[in-house]
mmCIF file of C-alpha atoms in Angstrom:
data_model
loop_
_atom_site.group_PDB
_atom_site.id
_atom_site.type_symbol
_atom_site.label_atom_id
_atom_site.label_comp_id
_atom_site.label_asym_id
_atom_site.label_seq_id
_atom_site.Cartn_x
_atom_site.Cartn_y
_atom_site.Cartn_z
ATOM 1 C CA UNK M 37 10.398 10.642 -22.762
ATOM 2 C CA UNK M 38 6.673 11.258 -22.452
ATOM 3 C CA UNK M 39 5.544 9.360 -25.752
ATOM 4 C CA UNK M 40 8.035 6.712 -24.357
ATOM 5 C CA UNK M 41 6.584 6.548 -20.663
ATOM 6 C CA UNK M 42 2.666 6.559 -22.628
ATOM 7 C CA UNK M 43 3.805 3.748 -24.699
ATOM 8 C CA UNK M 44 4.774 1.575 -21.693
ATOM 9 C CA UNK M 45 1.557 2.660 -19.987
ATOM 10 C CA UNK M 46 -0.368 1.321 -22.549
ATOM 11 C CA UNK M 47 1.491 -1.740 -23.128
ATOM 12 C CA UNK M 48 1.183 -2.480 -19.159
ATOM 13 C CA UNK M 49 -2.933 -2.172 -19.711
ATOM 14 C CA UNK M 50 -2.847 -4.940 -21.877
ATOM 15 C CA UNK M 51 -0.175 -6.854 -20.392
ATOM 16 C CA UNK M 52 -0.751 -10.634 -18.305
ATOM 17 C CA UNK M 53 0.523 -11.172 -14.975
ATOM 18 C CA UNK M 54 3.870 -13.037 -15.327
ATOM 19 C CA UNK M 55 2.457 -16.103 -13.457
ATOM 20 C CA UNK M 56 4.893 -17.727 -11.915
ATOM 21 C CA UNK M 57 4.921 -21.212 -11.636
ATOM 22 C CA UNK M 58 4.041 -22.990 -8.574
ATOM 23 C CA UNK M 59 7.680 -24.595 -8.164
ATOM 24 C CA UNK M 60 9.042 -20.526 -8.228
ATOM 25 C CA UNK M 61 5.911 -19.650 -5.420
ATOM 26 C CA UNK M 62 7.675 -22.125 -2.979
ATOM 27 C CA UNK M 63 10.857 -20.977 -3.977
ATOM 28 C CA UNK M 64 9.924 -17.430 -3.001
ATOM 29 C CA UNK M 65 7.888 -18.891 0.355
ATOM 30 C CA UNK M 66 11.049 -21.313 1.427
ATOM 31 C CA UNK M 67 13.314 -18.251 1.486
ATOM 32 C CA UNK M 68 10.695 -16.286 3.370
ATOM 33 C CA UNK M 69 10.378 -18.842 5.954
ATOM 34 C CA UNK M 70 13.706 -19.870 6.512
ATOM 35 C CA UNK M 71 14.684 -16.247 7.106
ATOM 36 C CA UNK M 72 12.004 -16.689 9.680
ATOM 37 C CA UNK M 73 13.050 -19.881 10.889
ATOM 38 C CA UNK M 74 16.557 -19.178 11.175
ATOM 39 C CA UNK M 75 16.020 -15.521 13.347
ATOM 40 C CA UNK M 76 13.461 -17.120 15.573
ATOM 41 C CA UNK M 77 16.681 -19.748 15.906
ATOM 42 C CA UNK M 78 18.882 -17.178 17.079
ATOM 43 C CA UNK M 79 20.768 -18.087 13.667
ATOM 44 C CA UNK M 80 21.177 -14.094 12.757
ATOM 45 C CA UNK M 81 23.485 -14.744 10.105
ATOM 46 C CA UNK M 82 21.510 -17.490 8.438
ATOM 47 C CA UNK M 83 18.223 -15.664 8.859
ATOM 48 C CA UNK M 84 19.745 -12.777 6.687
ATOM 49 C CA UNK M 85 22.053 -14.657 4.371
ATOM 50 C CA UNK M 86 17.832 -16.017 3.192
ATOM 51 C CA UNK M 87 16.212 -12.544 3.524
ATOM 52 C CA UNK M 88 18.997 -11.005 1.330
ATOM 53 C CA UNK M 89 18.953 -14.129 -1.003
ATOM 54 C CA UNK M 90 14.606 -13.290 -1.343
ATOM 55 C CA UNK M 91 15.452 -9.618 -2.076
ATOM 56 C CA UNK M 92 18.142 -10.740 -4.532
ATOM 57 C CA UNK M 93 15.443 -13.054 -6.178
ATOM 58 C CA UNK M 94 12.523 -10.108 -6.211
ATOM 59 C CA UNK M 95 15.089 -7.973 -7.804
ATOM 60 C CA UNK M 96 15.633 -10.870 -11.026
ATOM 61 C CA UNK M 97 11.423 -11.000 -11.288
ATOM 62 C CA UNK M 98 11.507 -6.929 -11.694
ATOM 63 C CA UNK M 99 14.109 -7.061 -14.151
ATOM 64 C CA UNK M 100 11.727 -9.426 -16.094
ATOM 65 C CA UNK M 101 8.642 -7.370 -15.492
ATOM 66 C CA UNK M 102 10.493 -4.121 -17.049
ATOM 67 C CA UNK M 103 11.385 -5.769 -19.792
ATOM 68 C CA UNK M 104 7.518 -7.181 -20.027
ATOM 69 C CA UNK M 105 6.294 -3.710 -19.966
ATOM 70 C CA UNK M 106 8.441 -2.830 -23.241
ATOM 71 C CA UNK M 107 11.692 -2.031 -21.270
ATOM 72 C CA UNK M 108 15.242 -3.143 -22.254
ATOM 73 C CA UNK M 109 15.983 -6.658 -20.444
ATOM 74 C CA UNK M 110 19.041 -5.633 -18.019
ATOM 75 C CA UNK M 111 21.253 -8.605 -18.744
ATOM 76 C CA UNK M 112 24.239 -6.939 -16.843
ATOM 77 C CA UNK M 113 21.513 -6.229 -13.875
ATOM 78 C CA UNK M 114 20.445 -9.945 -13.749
ATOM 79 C CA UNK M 115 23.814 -11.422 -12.752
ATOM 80 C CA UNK M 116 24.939 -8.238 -10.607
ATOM 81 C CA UNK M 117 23.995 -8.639 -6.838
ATOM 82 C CA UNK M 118 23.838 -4.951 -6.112
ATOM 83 C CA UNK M 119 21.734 -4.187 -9.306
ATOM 84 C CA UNK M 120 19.034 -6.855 -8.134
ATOM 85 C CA UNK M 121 19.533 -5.291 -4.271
ATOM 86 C CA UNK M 122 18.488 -2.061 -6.269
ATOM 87 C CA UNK M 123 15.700 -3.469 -8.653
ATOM 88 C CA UNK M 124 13.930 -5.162 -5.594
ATOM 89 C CA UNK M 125 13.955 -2.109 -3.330
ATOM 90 C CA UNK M 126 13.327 1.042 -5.414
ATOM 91 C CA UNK M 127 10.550 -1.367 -7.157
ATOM 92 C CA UNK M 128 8.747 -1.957 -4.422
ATOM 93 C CA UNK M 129 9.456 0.232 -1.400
ATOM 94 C CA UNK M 130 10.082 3.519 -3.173
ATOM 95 C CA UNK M 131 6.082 4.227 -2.835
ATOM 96 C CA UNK M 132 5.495 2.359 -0.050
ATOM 97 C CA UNK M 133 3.243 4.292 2.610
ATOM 98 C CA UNK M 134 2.675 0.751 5.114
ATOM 99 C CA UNK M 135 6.591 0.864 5.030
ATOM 100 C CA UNK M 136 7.418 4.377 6.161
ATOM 101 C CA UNK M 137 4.171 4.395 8.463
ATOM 102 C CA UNK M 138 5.613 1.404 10.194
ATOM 103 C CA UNK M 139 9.661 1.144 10.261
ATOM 104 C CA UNK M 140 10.498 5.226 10.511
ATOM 105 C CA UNK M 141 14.257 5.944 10.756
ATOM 106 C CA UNK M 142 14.592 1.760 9.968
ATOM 107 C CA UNK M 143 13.688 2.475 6.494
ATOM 108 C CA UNK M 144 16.378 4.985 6.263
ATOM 109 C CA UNK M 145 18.675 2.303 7.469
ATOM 110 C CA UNK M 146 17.702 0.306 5.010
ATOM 111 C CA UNK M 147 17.760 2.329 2.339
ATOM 112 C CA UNK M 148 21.382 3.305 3.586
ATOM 113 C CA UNK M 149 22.200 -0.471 3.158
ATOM 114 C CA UNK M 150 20.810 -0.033 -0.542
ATOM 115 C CA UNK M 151 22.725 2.858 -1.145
ATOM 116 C CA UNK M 152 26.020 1.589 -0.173
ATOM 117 C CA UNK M 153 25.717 -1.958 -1.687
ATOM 118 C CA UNK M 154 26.315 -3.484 1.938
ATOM 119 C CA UNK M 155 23.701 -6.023 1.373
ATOM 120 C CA UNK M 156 26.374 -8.744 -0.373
ATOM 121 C CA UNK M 157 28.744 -7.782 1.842
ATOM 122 C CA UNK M 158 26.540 -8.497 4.635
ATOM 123 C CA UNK M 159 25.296 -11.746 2.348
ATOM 124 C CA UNK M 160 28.898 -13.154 2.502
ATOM 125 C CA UNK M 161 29.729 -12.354 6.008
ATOM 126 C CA UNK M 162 26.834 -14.359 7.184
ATOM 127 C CA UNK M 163 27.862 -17.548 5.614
ATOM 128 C CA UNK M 164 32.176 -17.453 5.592
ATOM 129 C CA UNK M 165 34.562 -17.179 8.099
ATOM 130 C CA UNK M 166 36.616 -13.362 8.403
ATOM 131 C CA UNK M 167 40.011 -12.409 8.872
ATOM 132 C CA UNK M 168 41.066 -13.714 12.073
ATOM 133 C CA UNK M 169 38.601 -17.146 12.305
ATOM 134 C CA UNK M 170 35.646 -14.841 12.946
ATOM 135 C CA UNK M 171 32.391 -17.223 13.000
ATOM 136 C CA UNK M 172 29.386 -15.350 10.856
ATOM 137 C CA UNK M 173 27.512 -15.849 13.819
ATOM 138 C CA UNK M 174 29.753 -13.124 15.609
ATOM 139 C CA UNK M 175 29.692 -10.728 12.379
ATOM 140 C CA UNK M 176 25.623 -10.244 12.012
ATOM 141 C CA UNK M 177 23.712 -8.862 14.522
ATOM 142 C CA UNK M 178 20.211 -9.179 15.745
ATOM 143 C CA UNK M 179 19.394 -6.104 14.747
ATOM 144 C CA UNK M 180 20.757 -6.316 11.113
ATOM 145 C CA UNK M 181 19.371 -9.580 11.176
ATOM 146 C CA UNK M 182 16.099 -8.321 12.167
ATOM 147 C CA UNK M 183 15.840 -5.605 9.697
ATOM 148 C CA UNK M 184 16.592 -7.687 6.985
ATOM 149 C CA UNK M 185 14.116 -10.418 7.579
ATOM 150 C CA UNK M 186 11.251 -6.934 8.017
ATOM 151 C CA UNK M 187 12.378 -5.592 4.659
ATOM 152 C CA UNK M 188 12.254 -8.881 2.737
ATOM 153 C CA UNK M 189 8.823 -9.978 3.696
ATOM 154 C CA UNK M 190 7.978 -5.843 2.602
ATOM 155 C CA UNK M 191 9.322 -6.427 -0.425
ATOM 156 C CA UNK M 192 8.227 -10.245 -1.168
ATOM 157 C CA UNK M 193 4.380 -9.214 -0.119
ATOM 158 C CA UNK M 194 4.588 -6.080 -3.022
ATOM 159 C CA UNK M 195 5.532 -8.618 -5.778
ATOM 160 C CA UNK M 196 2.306 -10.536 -5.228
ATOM 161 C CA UNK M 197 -0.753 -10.150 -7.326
ATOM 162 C CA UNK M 198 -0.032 -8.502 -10.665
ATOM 163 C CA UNK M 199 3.758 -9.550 -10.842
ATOM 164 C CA UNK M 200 3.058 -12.909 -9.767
ATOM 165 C CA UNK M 201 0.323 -14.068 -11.016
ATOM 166 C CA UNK M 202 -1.470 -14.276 -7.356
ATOM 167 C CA UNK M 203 -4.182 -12.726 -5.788
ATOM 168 C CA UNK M 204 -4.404 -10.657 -3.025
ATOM 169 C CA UNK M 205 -5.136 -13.308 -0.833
ATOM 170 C CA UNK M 206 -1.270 -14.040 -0.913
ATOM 171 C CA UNK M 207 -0.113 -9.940 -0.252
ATOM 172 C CA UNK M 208 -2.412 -10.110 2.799
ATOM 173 C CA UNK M 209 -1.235 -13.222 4.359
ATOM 174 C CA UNK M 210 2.467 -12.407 3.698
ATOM 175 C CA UNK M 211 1.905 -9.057 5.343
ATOM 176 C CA UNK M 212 0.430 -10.790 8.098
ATOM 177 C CA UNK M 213 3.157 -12.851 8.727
ATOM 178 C CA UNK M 214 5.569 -9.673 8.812
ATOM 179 C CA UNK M 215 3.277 -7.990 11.416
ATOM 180 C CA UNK M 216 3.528 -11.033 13.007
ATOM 181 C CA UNK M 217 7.362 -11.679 13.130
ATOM 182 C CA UNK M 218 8.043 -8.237 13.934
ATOM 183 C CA UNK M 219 5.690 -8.364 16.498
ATOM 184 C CA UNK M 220 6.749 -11.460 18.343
ATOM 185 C CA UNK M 221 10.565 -10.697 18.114
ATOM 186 C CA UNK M 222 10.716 -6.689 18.273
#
């Protein structure tokens, strides 16, 4: 496992950002901002049907970075929600110091969320009707909704630079605007 672990290491020295194109950037930034948009709407169930949807989409880029640093490309993982949930998060919070500094016991909660593969649940419930006629809007909360939209920008700031090809211009204004949203609607 240690010859295996070198061999990646030294693979990843050599290796090229991915570099996403700039039609995937605004793919990325549109989910971002509508989760935004739709919170600061009072549109709780919208705001985190997006954030979830950006996790989702971190988790496909990870899966390609693995298999970029000499990793087996997880096919199964690509098209399952709650592997991508998984990829996304342990990628980039698992290390995370900002994260546990700033959201505490809300990281926990997240994590739980993770853990329990709630996330597509919650994904689902915020865009169709329950048992019953139950609008989404009466399924999500604010506070779901809320730690949602915190945990995606987390995790969509950590995939800039190396991963996607930008620089850290891009981490540092993303962060910004998650200091910023929490902030203005804590």
């Amino acid at each position: 496992m240690e010859n295996k672990a070198r061999e990646i290491f030294q693979k990843a020295l050599g290796m090229k950002p991915i570099k996403l194109s700039d039609d995937v950037k605004r793919h990325y930034d549109k989910y971002w901002k509508l989760s935004i948009k739709f919170f600061e709407e009072s549109d709780f169930a919208l705001a985190s049907f997006f954030a979830i949807t950006l996790i989702e989409e971190v988790g496909k880029l990870t899966i390609m970075r693995i298999e970029s640093l000499g990793g087996k490309f997880d096919k199964k993982g690509f098209y399952n929600h709650h592997q991508k949930y998984r990829y996304a998060a342990y990628d980039n919070l698992i290390v995370n110091s900002r994260v546990t500094r700033i959201y505490g016991n809300d990281e926990s909660k997240f994590a739980e969320l993770i853990k329990k593969d709630e996330l597509f649940k919650i994904r689902n419930n915020a865009l169709y009707l329950e048992n019953g006629m139950i609008v989404p809007e009466n399924v999500v909360s604010r506070d779901t909704a809320f730690l949602l939209v915190c945990f995606a920008g987390e995790i969509y700031a950590e995939i800039q630079g190396f991963t996607t090809g930008t620089g850290p211009d891009d981490w540092q204004r993303i962060l910004e605007e998650v200091d910023e949203f929490r902030k203005t609607n804590e």
